[in-house]
Tab-separated table of C-alpha atoms in Angstrom:
chain	number	residue	atom	x	y	z
A	1	LEU	CA	-0.345	-1.383	16.055
A	2	ALA	CA	-4.043	-1.126	15.397
A	3	LYS	CA	-5.328	-4.255	13.697
A	4	THR	CA	-8.064	-3.954	11.106
A	5	THR	CA	-10.808	-6.357	10.074
A	6	GLN	CA	-12.693	-6.099	6.799
A	7	PRO	CA	-15.001	-8.415	4.862
A	8	ILE	CA	-13.047	-10.606	2.481
A	9	SER	CA	-15.327	-9.885	-0.445
A	10	MET	CA	-18.420	-7.970	-1.499
A	11	ASP	CA	-20.620	-8.056	-4.574
A	12	SER	CA	-22.567	-5.184	-6.073
A	13	TYR	CA	-24.235	-4.034	-9.272
A	14	GLU	CA	-23.548	-0.987	-11.359
A	15	GLY	CA	-25.202	2.145	-10.061
A	16	GLN	CA	-25.524	0.957	-6.486
A	17	GLU	CA	-23.936	2.526	-3.443
A	18	VAL	CA	-21.356	0.305	-1.771
A	19	ASN	CA	-20.376	0.565	1.877
A	20	ILE	CA	-17.322	-1.287	3.130
A	21	THR	CA	-16.853	-1.340	6.888
A	22	CYS	CA	-13.536	-1.757	8.655
A	23	SER	CA	-13.201	-2.592	12.349
A	24	HIS	CA	-10.262	-1.203	14.316
A	25	ASN	CA	-11.121	-1.674	17.966
A	26	ASN	CA	-7.696	-0.748	19.353
A	27	ILE	CA	-7.198	2.431	17.384
A	28	ALA	CA	-4.925	4.888	19.170
A	29	THR	CA	-5.438	8.586	19.748
A	30	ASN	CA	-2.897	9.615	17.113
A	31	ASP	CA	-4.059	7.129	14.492
A	32	TYR	CA	-5.601	8.142	11.193
A	33	ILE	CA	-7.763	5.919	8.992
A	34	THR	CA	-6.740	5.575	5.368
A	35	TRP	CA	-8.264	3.629	2.492
A	36	TYR	CA	-6.506	2.402	-0.641
A	37	GLN	CA	-7.748	0.792	-3.842
A	38	GLN	CA	-5.790	-1.766	-5.849
A	39	PHE	CA	-6.585	-2.944	-9.347
A	40	PRO	CA	-5.068	-6.173	-10.679
A	41	SER	CA	-1.458	-5.766	-11.755
A	42	GLN	CA	-1.241	-2.246	-10.337
A	43	GLY	CA	0.016	-0.659	-7.171
A	44	PRO	CA	-2.416	0.525	-4.499
A	45	ARG	CA	-3.905	3.980	-4.960
A	46	PHE	CA	-4.934	6.365	-2.180
A	47	ILE	CA	-8.677	6.945	-1.918
A	48	ILE	CA	-9.396	8.846	1.263
A	49	GLN	CA	-8.136	9.551	4.761
A	50	GLY	CA	-9.834	10.755	7.925
A	51	TYR	CA	-9.593	11.115	11.667
A	52	LYS	CA	-13.182	11.505	12.836
A	53	THR	CA	-16.747	12.240	11.679
A	54	LYS	CA	-17.105	12.399	7.910
A	55	VAL	CA	-14.736	13.085	5.070
A	56	THR	CA	-15.806	13.391	1.448
A	57	ASN	CA	-13.858	13.802	-1.756
A	58	GLU	CA	-14.631	13.391	-5.443
A	59	VAL	CA	-14.241	9.616	-5.224
A	60	ALA	CA	-15.708	8.466	-1.910
A	61	SER	CA	-16.915	9.300	1.566
A	62	LEU	CA	-15.501	8.052	4.826
A	63	PHE	CA	-17.728	7.794	7.869
A	64	ILE	CA	-16.110	7.493	11.287
A	65	PRO	CA	-18.276	7.180	14.429
A	66	ALA	CA	-17.439	9.018	17.617
A	67	ASP	CA	-15.656	6.055	19.227
A	68	ARG	CA	-13.523	5.609	16.068
A	69	LYS	CA	-13.527	1.828	16.508
A	70	SER	CA	-14.760	1.351	12.979
A	71	SER	CA	-15.010	3.237	9.723
A	72	THR	CA	-17.089	2.890	6.577
A	73	LEU	CA	-15.907	3.637	3.066
A	74	SER	CA	-18.837	4.632	0.891
A	75	LEU	CA	-18.607	4.471	-2.897
A	76	PRO	CA	-21.585	6.169	-4.561
A	77	ARG	CA	-23.035	4.664	-7.765
A	78	VAL	CA	-20.299	2.147	-8.471
A	79	SER	CA	-19.328	1.178	-11.993
A	80	LEU	CA	-17.602	-1.886	-13.395
A	81	SER	CA	-14.286	-0.071	-13.131
A	82	ASP	CA	-14.647	0.067	-9.350
A	83	THR	CA	-13.976	-3.676	-9.197
A	84	ALA	CA	-10.832	-3.825	-7.096
A	85	VAL	CA	-9.419	-4.687	-3.691
A	86	TYR	CA	-9.981	-2.046	-1.012
A	87	TYR	CA	-7.619	-1.795	1.952
A	88	CYS	CA	-8.248	-0.110	5.277
A	89	LEU	CA	-5.156	1.104	7.140
A	90	VAL	CA	-4.904	2.580	10.607
A	91	GLY	CA	-1.824	4.255	11.959
A	92	ASP	CA	0.011	7.286	13.211
A	93	MET	CA	0.663	9.497	10.189
A	94	ASN	CA	3.492	11.214	12.040
A	95	SER	CA	5.529	8.145	11.128
A	96	GLY	CA	4.407	8.030	7.522
A	97	TYR	CA	3.785	4.519	6.282
A	98	SER	CA	6.699	2.915	8.091
A	99	THR	CA	4.505	1.295	10.673
A	100	LEU	CA	1.323	0.837	8.695
A	101	THR	CA	0.102	-2.583	7.706
A	102	PHE	CA	-2.079	-3.465	4.770
A	103	GLY	CA	-4.577	-6.132	5.803
A	104	LYS	CA	-6.180	-8.663	3.527
A	105	GLY	CA	-8.450	-6.073	1.985
A	106	THR	CA	-11.958	-6.419	0.603
A	107	MET	CA	-12.390	-7.681	-2.934
A	108	LEU	CA	-15.288	-5.732	-4.457
A	109	LEU	CA	-16.846	-7.220	-7.572
A	110	VAL	CA	-19.204	-4.971	-9.506
A	111	SER	CA	-21.436	-6.688	-12.023
A	112	PRO	CA	-23.528	-5.242	-14.864
B	1	ASP	CA	4.707	11.972	-16.043
B	2	THR	CA	4.981	8.858	-13.939
B	3	ALA	CA	5.196	9.709	-10.236
B	4	VAL	CA	6.837	6.477	-9.049
B	5	SER	CA	8.459	4.279	-11.637
B	6	GLN	CA	10.101	0.904	-11.208
B	7	THR	CA	12.090	-1.230	-13.574
B	8	PRO	CA	11.857	-3.868	-14.733
B	9	LYS	CA	8.132	-4.663	-14.737
B	10	TYR	CA	8.824	-8.375	-15.100
B	11	LEU	CA	11.882	-10.290	-13.966
B	12	VAL	CA	12.432	-14.005	-14.421
B	13	THR	CA	15.627	-15.440	-13.035
B	14	GLN	CA	17.177	-18.606	-11.717
B	15	MET	CA	17.705	-19.563	-8.117
B	16	GLY	CA	20.971	-18.360	-6.702
B	17	ASN	CA	21.235	-15.307	-8.938
B	18	ASP	CA	21.595	-11.729	-7.716
B	19	LYS	CA	19.212	-9.134	-9.108
B	20	SER	CA	18.231	-5.519	-8.599
B	21	ILE	CA	14.998	-3.628	-9.012
B	22	LYS	CA	15.205	0.111	-9.533
B	23	CYS	CA	12.785	2.725	-8.275
B	24	GLU	CA	12.598	6.446	-8.917
B	25	GLN	CA	10.123	9.062	-7.742
B	26	ASN	CA	9.776	12.561	-9.154
B	27	LEU	CA	7.462	13.873	-6.451
B	28	GLY	CA	10.124	15.367	-4.223
B	29	HIS	CA	9.070	13.088	-1.381
B	30	ASP	CA	11.417	12.457	1.499
B	31	THR	CA	10.447	8.876	2.241
B	32	MET	CA	10.474	5.792	0.030
B	33	TYR	CA	9.364	2.233	0.678
B	34	TRP	CA	9.564	-1.284	-0.648
B	35	TYR	CA	6.592	-3.629	-0.269
B	36	LYS	CA	6.217	-7.307	-1.133
B	37	GLN	CA	2.903	-8.747	-2.284
B	38	ASP	CA	2.847	-12.525	-2.256
B	39	SER	CA	0.607	-14.974	-4.082
B	40	LYS	CA	-2.052	-14.608	-1.389
B	41	LYS	CA	-2.114	-10.883	-2.123
B	42	PHE	CA	-0.851	-9.854	1.317
B	43	LEU	CA	0.995	-6.560	0.985
B	44	LYS	CA	3.842	-6.340	3.502
B	45	ILE	CA	6.283	-3.521	4.059
B	46	MET	CA	9.933	-4.491	3.738
B	47	PHE	CA	11.808	-1.218	4.146
B	48	SER	CA	11.225	2.447	4.541
B	49	TYR	CA	13.955	4.978	3.993
B	50	ASN	CA	14.433	8.696	4.106
B	51	ASN	CA	17.531	10.778	4.189
B	52	LYS	CA	17.654	10.359	7.895
B	53	GLU	CA	16.891	6.773	8.657
B	54	LEU	CA	16.564	3.299	7.219
B	55	ILE	CA	13.857	1.227	8.865
B	56	ILE	CA	14.103	-2.458	8.221
B	57	ASN	CA	11.325	-4.954	8.742
B	58	GLU	CA	12.905	-7.620	10.901
B	59	THR	CA	11.244	-10.405	8.985
B	60	VAL	CA	13.085	-9.500	5.785
B	61	PRO	CA	16.109	-11.764	5.093
B	62	ASN	CA	19.436	-9.976	4.921
B	63	ARG	CA	19.727	-11.131	1.309
B	64	PHE	CA	17.527	-8.125	0.593
B	65	SER	CA	19.265	-4.774	0.755
B	66	PRO	CA	17.918	-1.345	-0.156
B	67	LYS	CA	20.278	1.134	-1.745
B	68	SER	CA	19.516	4.813	-2.013
B	69	PRO	CA	21.955	6.803	-4.163
B	70	ASP	CA	19.888	9.932	-3.610
B	71	LYS	CA	16.562	11.096	-2.253
B	72	ALA	CA	14.687	10.264	-5.466
B	73	HIS	CA	15.890	6.685	-5.806
B	74	LEU	CA	15.561	3.559	-3.719
B	75	ASN	CA	16.767	0.404	-5.377
B	76	LEU	CA	16.278	-3.109	-4.078
B	77	HIS	CA	19.098	-5.591	-4.399
B	78	ILE	CA	18.486	-9.266	-3.776
B	79	ASN	CA	21.281	-11.789	-3.344
B	80	SER	CA	21.077	-15.541	-3.785
B	81	LEU	CA	17.490	-15.577	-4.974
B	82	GLU	CA	15.209	-18.328	-3.700
B	83	LEU	CA	11.961	-19.760	-5.019
B	84	GLY	CA	10.100	-18.159	-2.125
B	85	ASP	CA	11.195	-14.717	-3.256
B	86	SER	CA	8.772	-14.942	-6.158
B	87	ALA	CA	6.258	-12.144	-5.645
B	88	VAL	CA	5.313	-8.687	-6.836
B	89	TYR	CA	7.488	-5.966	-5.361
B	90	PHE	CA	6.129	-2.445	-5.078
B	91	CYS	CA	8.051	0.726	-4.527
B	92	ALA	CA	6.259	3.693	-2.957
B	93	SER	CA	6.966	7.170	-1.697
B	94	SER	CA	5.312	9.662	0.600
B	95	GLN	CA	5.919	13.019	2.189
B	96	GLU	CA	5.721	12.594	5.914
B	97	GLY	CA	3.453	15.148	7.463
B	98	GLY	CA	2.120	16.035	10.829
B	99	LEU	CA	-1.279	15.466	12.320
B	100	GLY	CA	-4.036	17.013	10.296
B	101	MET	CA	-2.275	16.519	6.998
B	102	ASN	CA	-3.226	13.962	4.396
B	103	THR	CA	-0.359	11.555	4.056
B	104	GLU	CA	-0.708	9.776	0.763
B	105	ALA	CA	1.671	7.128	-0.483
B	106	PHE	CA	2.184	6.805	-4.211
B	107	PHE	CA	2.962	3.329	-5.502
B	108	GLY	CA	4.795	2.171	-8.569
B	109	GLN	CA	3.248	-0.308	-10.981
B	110	GLY	CA	5.111	-3.216	-9.406
B	111	THR	CA	7.800	-5.666	-10.472
B	112	ARG	CA	6.716	-9.270	-10.845
B	113	LEU	CA	9.681	-11.395	-9.845
B	114	THR	CA	9.642	-15.073	-10.757
B	115	VAL	CA	12.422	-17.289	-9.498
B	116	VAL	CA	12.770	-20.612	-11.301
């Protein structure tokens, strides 16, 4: 299973762009990269998923270099409500989430 | 409408008791999961289940048993509760897809279990 490494915590201010990088050096050919967000006392919530290059949705962008050994979640113009833990997952989506592991995540604190 | 709902939200019980946590999803998904999030916030998968196969995480004690009466429900039964079972338990569901498809898991709001 591909192991992921993320910063334990990050600090930002409202209105700034936040980039959270995840390392996954042993990513396999069939693996996808998925990011989740978790607020206190809530279950994780899907943010974005990608395989290569760049993916963008209404919430975030995901940048994946050609070697796919890392990925960067980009949150544009964060607000206080973006304070949460962000998890990077890597795995073969053919198996659903059965084999996916949530790492320690990155605690993002957004201040006024 | 709540996509994945679990009950109860809080559960306080004594050591040695047997308890169940219920989970229901109204998304029509074919796969459901139970996760455990401990005090250090590590989120670990315990079981995944669809109408074809039950996948058990080998590190889960056999005091924990999932029960699925139908495709929309996956309940978690715990026998002989121990102090170390105190954690937040999350139910989730997803629709397994092939390559090229977004596979999103939807999580319930969690059940905080406290064993005293």
